[in-house]
PDB file of C-alpha atoms in Angstrom:
ATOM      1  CA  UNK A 142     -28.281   8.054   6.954  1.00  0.00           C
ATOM      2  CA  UNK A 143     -27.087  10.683   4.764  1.00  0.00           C
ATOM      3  CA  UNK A 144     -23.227   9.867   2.854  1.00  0.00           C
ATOM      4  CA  UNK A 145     -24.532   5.982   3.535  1.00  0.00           C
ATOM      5  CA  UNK A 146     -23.097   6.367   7.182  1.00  0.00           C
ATOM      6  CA  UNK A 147     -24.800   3.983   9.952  1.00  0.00           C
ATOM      7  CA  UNK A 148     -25.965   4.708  13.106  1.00  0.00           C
ATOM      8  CA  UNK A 149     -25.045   1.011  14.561  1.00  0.00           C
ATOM      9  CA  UNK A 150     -21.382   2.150  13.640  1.00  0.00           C
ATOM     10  CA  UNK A 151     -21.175   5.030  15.256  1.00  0.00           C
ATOM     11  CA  UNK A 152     -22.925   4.037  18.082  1.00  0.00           C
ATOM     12  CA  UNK A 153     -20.223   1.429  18.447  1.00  0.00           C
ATOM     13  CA  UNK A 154     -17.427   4.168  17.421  1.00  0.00           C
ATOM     14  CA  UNK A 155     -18.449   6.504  20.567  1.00  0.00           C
ATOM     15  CA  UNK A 156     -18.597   3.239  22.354  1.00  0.00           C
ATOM     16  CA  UNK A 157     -15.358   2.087  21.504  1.00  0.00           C
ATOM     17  CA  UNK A 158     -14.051   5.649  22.069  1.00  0.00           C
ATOM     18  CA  UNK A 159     -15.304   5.374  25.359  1.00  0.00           C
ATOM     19  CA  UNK A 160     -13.625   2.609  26.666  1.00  0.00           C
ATOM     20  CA  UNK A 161     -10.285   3.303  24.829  1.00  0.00           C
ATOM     21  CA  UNK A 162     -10.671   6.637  27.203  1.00  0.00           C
ATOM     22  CA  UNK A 163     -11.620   5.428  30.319  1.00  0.00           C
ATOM     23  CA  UNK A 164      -8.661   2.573  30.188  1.00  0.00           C
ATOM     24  CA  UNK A 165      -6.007   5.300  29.191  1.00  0.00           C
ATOM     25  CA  UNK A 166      -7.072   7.924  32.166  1.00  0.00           C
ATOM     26  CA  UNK A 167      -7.400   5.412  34.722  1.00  0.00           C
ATOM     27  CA  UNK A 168      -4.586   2.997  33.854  1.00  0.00           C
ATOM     28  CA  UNK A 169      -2.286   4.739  31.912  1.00  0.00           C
ATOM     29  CA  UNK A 170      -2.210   8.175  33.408  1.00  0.00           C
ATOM     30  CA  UNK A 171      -2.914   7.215  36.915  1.00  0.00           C
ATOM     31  CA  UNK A 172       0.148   4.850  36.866  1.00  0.00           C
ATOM     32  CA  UNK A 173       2.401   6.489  35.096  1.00  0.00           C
ATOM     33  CA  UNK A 174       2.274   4.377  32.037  1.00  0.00           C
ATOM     34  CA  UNK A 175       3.112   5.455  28.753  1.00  0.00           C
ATOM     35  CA  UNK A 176       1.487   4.553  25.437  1.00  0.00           C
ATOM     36  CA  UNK A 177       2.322   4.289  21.634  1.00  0.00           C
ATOM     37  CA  UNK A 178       1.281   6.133  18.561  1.00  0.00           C
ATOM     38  CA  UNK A 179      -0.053   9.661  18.879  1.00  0.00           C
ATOM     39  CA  UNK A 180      -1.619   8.735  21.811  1.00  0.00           C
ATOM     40  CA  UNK A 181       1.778   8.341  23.350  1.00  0.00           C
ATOM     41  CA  UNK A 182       2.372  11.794  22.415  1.00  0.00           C
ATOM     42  CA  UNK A 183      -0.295  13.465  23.943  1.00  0.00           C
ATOM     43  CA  UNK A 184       0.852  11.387  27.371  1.00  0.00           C
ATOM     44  CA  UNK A 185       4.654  12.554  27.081  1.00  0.00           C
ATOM     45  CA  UNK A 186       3.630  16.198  26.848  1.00  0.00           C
ATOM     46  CA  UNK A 187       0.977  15.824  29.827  1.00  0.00           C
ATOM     47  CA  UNK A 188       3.965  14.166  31.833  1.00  0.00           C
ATOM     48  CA  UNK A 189       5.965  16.689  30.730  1.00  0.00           C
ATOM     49  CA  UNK A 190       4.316  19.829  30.352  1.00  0.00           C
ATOM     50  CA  UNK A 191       0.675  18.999  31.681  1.00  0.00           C
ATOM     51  CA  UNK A 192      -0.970  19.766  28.462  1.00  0.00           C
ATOM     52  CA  UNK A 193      -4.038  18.106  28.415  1.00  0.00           C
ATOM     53  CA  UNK A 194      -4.424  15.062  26.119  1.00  0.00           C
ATOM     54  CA  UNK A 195      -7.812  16.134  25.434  1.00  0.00           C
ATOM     55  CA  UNK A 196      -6.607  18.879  23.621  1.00  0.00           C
ATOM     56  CA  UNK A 197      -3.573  17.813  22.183  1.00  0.00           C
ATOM     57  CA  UNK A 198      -5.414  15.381  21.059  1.00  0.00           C
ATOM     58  CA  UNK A 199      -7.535  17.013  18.706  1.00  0.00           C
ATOM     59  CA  UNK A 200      -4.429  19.396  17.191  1.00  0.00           C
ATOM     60  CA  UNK A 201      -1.666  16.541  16.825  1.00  0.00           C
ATOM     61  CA  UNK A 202      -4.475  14.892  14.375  1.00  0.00           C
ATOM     62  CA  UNK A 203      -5.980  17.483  12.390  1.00  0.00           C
ATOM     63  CA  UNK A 204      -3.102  17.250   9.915  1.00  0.00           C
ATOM     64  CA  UNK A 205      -3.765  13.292   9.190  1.00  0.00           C
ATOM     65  CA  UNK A 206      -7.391  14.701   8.671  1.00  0.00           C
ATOM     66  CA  UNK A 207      -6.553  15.230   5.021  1.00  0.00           C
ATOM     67  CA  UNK A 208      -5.006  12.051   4.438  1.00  0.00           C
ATOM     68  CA  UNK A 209      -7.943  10.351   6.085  1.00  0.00           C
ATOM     69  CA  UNK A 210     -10.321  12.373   3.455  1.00  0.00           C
ATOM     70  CA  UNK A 211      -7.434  11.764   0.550  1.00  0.00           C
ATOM     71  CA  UNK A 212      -6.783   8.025   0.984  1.00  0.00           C
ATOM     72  CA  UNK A 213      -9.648   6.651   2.858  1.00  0.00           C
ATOM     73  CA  UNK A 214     -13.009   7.575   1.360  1.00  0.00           C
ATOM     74  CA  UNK A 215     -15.865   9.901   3.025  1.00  0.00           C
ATOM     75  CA  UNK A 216     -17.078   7.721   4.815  1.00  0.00           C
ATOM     76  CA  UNK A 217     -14.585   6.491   6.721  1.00  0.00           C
ATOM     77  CA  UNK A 218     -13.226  10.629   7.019  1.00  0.00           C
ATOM     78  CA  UNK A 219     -16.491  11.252   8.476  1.00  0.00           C
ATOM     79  CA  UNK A 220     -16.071   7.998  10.911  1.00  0.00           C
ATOM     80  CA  UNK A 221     -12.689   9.181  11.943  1.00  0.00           C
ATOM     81  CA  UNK A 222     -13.942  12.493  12.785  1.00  0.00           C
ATOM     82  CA  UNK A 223     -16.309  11.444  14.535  1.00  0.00           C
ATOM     83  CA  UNK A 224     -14.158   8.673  16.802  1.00  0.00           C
ATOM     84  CA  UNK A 225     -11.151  11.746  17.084  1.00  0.00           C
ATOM     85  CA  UNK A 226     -13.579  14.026  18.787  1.00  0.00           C
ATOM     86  CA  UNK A 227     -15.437  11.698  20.713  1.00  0.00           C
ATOM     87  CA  UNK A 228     -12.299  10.437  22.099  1.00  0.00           C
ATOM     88  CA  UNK A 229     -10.970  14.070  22.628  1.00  0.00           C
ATOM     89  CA  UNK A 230     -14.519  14.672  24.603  1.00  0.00           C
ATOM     90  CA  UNK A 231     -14.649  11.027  26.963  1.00  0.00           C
ATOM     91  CA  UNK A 232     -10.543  11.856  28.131  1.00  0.00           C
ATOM     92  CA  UNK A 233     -11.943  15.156  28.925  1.00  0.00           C
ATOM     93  CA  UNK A 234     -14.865  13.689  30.995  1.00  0.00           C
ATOM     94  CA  UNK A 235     -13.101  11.069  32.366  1.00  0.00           C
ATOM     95  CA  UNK A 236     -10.288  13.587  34.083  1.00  0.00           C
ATOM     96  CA  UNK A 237     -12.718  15.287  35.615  1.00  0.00           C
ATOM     97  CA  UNK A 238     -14.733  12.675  37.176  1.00  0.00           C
ATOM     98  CA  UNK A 239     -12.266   9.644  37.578  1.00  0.00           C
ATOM     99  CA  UNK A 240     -12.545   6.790  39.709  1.00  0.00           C
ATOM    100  CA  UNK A 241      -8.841   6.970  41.943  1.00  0.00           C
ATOM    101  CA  UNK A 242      -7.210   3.279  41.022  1.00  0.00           C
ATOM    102  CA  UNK A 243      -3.505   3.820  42.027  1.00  0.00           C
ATOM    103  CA  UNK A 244      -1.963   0.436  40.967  1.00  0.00           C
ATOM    104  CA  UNK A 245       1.847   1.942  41.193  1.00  0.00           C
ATOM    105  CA  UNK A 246       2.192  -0.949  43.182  1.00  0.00           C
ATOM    106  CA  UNK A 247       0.663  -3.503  41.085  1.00  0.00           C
ATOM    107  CA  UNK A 248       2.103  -2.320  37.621  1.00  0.00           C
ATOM    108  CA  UNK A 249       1.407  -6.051  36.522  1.00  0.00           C
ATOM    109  CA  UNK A 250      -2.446  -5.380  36.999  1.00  0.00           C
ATOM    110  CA  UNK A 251      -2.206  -1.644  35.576  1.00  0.00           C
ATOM    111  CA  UNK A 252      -0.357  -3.117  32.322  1.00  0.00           C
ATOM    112  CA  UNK A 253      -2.838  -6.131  32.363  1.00  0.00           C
ATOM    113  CA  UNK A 254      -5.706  -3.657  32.583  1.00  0.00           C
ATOM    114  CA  UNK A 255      -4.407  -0.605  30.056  1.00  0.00           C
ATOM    115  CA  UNK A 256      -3.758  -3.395  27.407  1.00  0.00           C
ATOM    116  CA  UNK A 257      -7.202  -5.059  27.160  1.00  0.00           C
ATOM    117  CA  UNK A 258      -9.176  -1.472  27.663  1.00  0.00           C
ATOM    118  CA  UNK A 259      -7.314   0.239  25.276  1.00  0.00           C
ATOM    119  CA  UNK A 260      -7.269  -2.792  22.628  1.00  0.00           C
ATOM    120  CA  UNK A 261     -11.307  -3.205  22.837  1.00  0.00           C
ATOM    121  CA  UNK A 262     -11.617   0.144  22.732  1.00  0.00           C
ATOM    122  CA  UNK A 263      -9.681   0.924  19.657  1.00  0.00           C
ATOM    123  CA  UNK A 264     -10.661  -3.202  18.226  1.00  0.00           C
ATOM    124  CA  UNK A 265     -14.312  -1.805  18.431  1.00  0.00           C
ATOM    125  CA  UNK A 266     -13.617   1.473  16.902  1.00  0.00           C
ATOM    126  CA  UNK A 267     -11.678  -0.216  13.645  1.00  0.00           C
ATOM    127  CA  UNK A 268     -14.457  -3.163  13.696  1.00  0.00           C
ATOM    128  CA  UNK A 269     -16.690  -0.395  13.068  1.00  0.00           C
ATOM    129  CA  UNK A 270     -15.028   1.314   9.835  1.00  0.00           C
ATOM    130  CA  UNK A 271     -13.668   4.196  12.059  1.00  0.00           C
ATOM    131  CA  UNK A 272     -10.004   5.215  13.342  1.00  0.00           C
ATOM    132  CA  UNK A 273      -9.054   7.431  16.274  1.00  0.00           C
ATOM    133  CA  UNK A 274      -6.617   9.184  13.670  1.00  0.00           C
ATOM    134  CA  UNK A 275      -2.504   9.689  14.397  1.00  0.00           C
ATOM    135  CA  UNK A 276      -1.167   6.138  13.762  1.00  0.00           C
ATOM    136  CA  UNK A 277      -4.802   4.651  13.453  1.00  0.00           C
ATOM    137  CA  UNK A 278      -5.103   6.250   9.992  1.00  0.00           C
ATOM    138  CA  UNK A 279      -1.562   4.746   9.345  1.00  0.00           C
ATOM    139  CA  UNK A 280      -2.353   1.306  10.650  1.00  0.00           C
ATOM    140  CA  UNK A 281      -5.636   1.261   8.628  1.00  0.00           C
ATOM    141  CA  UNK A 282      -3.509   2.061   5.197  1.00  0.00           C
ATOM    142  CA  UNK A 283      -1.357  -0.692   5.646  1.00  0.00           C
ATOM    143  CA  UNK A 284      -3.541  -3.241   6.394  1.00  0.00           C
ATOM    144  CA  UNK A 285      -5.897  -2.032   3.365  1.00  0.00           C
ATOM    145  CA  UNK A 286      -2.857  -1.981   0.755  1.00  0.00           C
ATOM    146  CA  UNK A 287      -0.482  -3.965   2.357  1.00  0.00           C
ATOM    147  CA  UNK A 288      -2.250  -6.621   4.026  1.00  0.00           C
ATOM    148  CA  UNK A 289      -0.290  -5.784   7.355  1.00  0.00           C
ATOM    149  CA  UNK A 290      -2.027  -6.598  10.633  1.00  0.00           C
ATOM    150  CA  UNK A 291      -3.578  -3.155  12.150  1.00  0.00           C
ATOM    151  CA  UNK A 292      -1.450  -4.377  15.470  1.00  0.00           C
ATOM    152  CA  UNK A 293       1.500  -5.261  14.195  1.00  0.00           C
ATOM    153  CA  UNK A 294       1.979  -1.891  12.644  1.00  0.00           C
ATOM    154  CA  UNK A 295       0.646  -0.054  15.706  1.00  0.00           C
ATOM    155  CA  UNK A 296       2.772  -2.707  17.702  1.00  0.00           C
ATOM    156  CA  UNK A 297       6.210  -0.837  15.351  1.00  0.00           C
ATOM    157  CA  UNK A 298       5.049   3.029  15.978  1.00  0.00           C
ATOM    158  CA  UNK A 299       4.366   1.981  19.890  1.00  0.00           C
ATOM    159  CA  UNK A 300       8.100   0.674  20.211  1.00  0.00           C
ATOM    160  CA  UNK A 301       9.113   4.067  18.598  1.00  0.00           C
ATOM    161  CA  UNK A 302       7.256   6.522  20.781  1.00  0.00           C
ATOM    162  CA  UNK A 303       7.941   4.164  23.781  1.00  0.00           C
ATOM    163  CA  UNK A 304      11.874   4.695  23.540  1.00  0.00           C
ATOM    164  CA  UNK A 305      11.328   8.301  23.722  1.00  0.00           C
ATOM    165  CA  UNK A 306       9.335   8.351  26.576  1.00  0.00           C
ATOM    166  CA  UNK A 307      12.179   5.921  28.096  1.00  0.00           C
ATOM    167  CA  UNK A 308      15.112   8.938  27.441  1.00  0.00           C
ATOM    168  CA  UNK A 309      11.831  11.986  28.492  1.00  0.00           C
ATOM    169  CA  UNK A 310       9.952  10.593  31.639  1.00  0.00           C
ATOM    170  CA  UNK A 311       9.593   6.667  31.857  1.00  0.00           C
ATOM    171  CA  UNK A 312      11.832   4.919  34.182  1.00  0.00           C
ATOM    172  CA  UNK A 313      13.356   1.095  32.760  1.00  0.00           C
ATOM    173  CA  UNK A 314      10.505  -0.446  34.958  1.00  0.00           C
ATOM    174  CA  UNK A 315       7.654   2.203  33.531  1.00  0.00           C
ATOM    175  CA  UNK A 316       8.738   1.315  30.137  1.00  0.00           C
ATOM    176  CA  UNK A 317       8.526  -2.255  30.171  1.00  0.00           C
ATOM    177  CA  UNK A 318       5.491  -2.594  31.703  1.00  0.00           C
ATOM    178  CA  UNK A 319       4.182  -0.500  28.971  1.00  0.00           C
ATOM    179  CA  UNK A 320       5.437  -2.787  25.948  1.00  0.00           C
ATOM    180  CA  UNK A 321       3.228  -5.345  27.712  1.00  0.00           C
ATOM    181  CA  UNK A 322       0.505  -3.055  28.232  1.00  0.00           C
ATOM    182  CA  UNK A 323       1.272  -2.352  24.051  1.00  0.00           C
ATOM    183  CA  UNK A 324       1.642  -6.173  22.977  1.00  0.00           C
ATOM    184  CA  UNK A 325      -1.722  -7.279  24.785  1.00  0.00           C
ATOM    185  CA  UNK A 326      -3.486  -4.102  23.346  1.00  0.00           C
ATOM    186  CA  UNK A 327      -2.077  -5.087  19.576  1.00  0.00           C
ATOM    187  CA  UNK A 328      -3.556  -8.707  20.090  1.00  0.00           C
ATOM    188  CA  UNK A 329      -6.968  -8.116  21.492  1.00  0.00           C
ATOM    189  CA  UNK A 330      -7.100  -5.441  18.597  1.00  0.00           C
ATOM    190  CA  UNK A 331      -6.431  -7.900  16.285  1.00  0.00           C
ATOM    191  CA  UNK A 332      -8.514 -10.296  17.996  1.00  0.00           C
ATOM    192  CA  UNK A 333     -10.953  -7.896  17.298  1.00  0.00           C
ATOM    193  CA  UNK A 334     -10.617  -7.442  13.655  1.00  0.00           C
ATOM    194  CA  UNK A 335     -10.574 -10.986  13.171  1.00  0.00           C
ATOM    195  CA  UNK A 336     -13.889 -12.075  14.859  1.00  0.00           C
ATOM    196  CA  UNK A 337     -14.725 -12.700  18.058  1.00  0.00           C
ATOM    197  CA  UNK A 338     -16.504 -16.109  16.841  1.00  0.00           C
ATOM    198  CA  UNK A 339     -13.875 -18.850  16.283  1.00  0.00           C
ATOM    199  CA  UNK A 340     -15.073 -21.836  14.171  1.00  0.00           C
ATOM    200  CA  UNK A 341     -12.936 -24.027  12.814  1.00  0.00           C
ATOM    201  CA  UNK A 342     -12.594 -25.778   9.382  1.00  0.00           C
ATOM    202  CA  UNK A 343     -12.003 -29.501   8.896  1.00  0.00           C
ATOM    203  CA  UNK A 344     -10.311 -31.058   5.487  1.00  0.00           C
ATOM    204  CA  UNK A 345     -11.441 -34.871   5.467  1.00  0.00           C
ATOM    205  CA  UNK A 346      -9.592 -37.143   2.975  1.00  0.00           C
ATOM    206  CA  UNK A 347     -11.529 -40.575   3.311  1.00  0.00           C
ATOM    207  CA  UNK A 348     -12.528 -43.507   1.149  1.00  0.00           C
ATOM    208  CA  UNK A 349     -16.270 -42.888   2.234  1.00  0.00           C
ATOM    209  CA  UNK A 350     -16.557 -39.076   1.050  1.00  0.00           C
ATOM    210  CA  UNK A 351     -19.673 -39.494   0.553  1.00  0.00           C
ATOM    211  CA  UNK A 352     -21.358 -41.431   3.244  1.00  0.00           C
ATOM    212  CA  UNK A 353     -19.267 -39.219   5.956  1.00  0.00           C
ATOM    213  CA  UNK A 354     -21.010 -35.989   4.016  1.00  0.00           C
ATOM    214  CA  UNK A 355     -24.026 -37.272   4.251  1.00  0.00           C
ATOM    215  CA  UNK A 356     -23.761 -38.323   7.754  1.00  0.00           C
ATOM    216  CA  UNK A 357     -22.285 -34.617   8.428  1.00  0.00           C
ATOM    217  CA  UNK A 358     -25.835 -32.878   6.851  1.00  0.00           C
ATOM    218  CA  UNK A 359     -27.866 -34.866   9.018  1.00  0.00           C
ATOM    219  CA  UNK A 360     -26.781 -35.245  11.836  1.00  0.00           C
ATOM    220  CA  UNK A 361     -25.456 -31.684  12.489  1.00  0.00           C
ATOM    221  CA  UNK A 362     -27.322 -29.598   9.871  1.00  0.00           C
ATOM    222  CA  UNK A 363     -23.864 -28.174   8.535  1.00  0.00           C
ATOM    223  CA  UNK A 364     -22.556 -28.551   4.842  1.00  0.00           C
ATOM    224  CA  UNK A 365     -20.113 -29.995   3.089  1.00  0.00           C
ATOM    225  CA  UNK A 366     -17.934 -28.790   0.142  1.00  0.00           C
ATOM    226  CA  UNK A 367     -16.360 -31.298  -2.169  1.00  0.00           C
ATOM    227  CA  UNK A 368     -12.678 -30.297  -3.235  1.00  0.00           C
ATOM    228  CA  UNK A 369     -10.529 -31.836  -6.061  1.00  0.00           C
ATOM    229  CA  UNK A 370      -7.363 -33.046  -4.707  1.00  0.00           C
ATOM    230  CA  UNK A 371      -4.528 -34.879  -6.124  1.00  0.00           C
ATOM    231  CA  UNK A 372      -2.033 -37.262  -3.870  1.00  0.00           C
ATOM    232  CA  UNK A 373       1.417 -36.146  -5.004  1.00  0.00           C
ATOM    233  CA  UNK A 374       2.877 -39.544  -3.939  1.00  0.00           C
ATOM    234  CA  UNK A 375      -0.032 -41.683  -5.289  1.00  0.00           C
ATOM    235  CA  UNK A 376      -1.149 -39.152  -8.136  1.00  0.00           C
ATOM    236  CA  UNK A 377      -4.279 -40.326  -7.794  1.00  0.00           C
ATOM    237  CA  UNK A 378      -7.235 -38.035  -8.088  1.00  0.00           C
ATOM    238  CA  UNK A 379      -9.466 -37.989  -5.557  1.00  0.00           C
ATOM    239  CA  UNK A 380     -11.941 -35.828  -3.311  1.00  0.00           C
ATOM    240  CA  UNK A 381     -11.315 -33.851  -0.158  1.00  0.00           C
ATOM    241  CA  UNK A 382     -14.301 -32.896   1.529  1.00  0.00           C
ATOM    242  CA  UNK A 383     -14.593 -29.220   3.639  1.00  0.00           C
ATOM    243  CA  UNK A 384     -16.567 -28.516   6.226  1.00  0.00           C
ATOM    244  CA  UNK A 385     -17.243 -25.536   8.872  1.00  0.00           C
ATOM    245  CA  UNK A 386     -18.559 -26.009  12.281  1.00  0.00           C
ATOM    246  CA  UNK A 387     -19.189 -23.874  15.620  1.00  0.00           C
ATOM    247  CA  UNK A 388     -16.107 -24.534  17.891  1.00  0.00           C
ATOM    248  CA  UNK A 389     -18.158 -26.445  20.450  1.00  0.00           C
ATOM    249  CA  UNK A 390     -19.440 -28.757  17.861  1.00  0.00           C
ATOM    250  CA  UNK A 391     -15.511 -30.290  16.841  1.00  0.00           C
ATOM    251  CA  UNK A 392     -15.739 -33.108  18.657  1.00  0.00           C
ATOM    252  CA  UNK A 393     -18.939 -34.144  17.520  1.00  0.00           C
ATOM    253  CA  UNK A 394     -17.657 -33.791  14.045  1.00  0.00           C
ATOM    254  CA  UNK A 395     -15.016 -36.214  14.728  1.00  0.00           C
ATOM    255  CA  UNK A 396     -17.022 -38.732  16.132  1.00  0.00           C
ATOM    256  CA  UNK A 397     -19.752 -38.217  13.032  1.00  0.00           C
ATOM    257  CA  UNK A 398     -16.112 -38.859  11.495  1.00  0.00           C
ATOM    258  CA  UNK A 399     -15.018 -41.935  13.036  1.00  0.00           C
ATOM    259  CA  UNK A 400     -18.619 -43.419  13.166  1.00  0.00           C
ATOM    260  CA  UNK A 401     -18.355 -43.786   9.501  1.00  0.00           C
ATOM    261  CA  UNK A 402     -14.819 -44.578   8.871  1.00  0.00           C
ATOM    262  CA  UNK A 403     -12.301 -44.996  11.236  1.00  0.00           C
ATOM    263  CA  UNK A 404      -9.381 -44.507   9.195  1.00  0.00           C
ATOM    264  CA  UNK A 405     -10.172 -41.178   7.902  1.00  0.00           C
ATOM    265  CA  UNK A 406      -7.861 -38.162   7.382  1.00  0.00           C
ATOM    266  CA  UNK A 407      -8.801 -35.025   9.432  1.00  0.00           C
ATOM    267  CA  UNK A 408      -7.173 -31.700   9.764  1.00  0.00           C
ATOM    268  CA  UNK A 409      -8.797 -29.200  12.102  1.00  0.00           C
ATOM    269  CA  UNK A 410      -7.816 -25.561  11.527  1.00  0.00           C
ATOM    270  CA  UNK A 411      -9.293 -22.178  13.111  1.00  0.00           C
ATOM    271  CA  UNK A 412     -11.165 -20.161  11.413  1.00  0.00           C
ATOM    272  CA  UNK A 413     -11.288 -16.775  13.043  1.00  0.00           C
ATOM    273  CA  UNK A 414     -14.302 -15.024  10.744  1.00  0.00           C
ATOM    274  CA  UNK A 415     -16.959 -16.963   9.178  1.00  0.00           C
ATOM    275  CA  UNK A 416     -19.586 -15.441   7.302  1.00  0.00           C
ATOM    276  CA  UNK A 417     -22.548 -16.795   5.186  1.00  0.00           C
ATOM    277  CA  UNK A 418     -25.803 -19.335   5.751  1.00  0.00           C
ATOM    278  CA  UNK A 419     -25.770 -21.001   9.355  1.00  0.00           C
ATOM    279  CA  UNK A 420     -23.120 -18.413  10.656  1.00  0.00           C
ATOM    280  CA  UNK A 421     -24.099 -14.718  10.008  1.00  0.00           C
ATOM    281  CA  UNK A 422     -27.084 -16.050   8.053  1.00  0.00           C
ATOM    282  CA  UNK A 423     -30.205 -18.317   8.152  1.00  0.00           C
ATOM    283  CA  UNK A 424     -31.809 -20.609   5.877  1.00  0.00           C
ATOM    284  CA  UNK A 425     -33.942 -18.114   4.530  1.00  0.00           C
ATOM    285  CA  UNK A 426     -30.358 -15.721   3.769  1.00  0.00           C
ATOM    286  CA  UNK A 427     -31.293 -13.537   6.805  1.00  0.00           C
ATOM    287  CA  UNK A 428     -29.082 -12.050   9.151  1.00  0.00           C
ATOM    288  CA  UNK A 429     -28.692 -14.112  12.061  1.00  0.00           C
ATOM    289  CA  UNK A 430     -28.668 -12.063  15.851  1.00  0.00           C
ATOM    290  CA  UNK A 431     -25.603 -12.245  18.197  1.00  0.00           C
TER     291      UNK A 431
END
C-alpha cells in the first residue's frame, strides 16, 4: 500500500476503534462513568454541556496532529488519523443506535465492563502502530523514548482528568468506580502490547548440560541455548543452559528435567512476547498462523 501502510493494520485500527467506542457509549456514558485522557474530556463537556464526543473529539485532537506528523513518522500520522476519525465516526454510530444497558445499579459490572472494552480497544489500536491521538500520542512518546509503559502513563493523565470530573460532575462513588474502570483498562492495554501468548523461559544450571539439552531437542522439538556463567561463591566457570517453551508444555520440561538429573537448578520466568523459529516462525523461517 502506498507510504508502506498495511491493510491488516488498519483493518485492526477500525477494529480496535470500534470496540474502544462501543465500550465507552454503552458503559461509560450510559452509567455515568467518567474516563481519562482526552477522552475524559470529551465526556465532562457532554455531561456538562451535551456536546457530542463525536465531535469534540475530532477538534480537541487536531492540535496533537502535528506532533503526531513531527515526532512520530508518516506512517504512524497517517495511522493516527485514521484511528481519530474512525473513532469520531463508531461514537457517532453507536449514539444513535445503542443497545440500553443501564448498570447504575451494578457500577461493579459497568466498571468491570468499560475497563476491558476500552483497554482491547485502544490495546488493539497501539498493537497495530496506530493511536487514537490526545494522550495516546503522549503515551506512545514515552514508551518509544522513555521506555515507560503506554498504561502507566495513560494510568497518570487518567488520575488527572478524573479529579476534575470529581470537583465538575462525578459524585465520590462515580469517581472511584472509574479509577477501576481506568486501572483494568491500563493493564489489559498493556497486556496487549506485551503479547497475548505467554511462554515462559527456563535457566537450567546442571552437571548434565548436555544430556538434559539433548533430551530437551528430542523429546519436545524446542532448543536450547548454552550460556557462560560463573558461580560467584565457587568461581567456577560453568554452563547455564536456556530454553523457551509454550506455557502448557512447563511441566513437561521439568519432568524432561528431572528424568535426567534430579538435582538440577531450574528457574521458570514468563516471557510475555516471543518471536522467532517455533513461535512466530516455522522450520522453513515462515510465518506461523494464529
Amino acid at each position: 500500500m502506498h507510504f508502506g501502510l498495511k491493510f491488516k493494520n488498519i483493518f485492526f485500527i477500525l477494529l480496535g476503534a470500534a470496540i474502544f467506542s462501543w465500550g465507552l457509549v454503552h458503559f461509560n456514558m450510559q452509567n455515568n462513568l467518567a474516563e481519562g485522557g482526552f477522552t475524559g474530556i470529551t465526556l465532562l463537556l457532554y455531561f456538562l454541556f451535551k456536546w457530542d464526543p463525536s465531535y469534540t473529539n475530532l477538534l480537541l485532537n487536531i492540535p496533537l496532529f502535528f506532533i503526531g506528523w513531527k515526532l512520530l513518522g508518516r506512517n504512524v500520522f497517517v495511522y493516527t488519523i485514521i484511528g481519530t476519525v474512525a473513532v469520531s465516526i463508531f461514537l457517532w454510530i453507536f449514539q444513535r443506535y445503542q443497545i440500553e444497558m443501564p448498570l447504575k445499579e451494578d457500577l461493579t459490572l459497568a466498571s468491570l465492563f468499560a475497563g476491558v472494552f476500552i483497554g482491547i480497544g485502544l490495546g488493539t489500536i497501539f498493537r497495530y502502530g496506530g493511536t487514537t491521538g490526545g494522550v495516546d500520542i503522549i503515551a506512545r512518546l514515552t514508551h518509544k523514548y522513555a521506555g515507560v509503559s503506554m498504561g502507566k502513563t495513560m494510568f497518570i493523565f487518567d488520575f488527572f482528568v478524573i479529579a476534575l470530573s470529581l470537583v465538575t460532575y462525578l459524585d465520590y462513588r462515580e469517581a472511584m468506580y472509574t479509577l477501576v474502570a481506568v486501572f483494568i483498562g491500563a493493564k489489559v492495554i498493556d497486556f496487549m502490547q506485551e503479547g497475548a501468548y505467554a511462554a515462559r523461559g527456563a535457566m537450567i544450571i546442571s552437571e548434565q548440560n548436555e544430556a538434559i539439552a539433548d533430551k530437551i531437542m528430542k523429546e519436545m522439538d524446542r532448543g536450547v541455548t548454552v550460556l557462560k556463567g560463573h558461580g560467584s561463591f565457587t568461581k567456577i566457570e560453568r554452563e547455564v543452559l536456556y530454553c523457551v517453551v509454550g506455557r502448557n508444555e512447563i511441566v513437561r520440561l521439568k519432568n524432561v528435567i528431572t528424568a535426567v538429573d534430579p538435582h538440577a537448578f531450574v528457574s521458570v520466568t514468563a516471557v510475555h512476547d516471543v518471536l522467532g523459529e517455533g513461535f512466530t516462525l516455522d522450520e522453513n523461517k515462515k510465518p506461523v498462523e494464529r
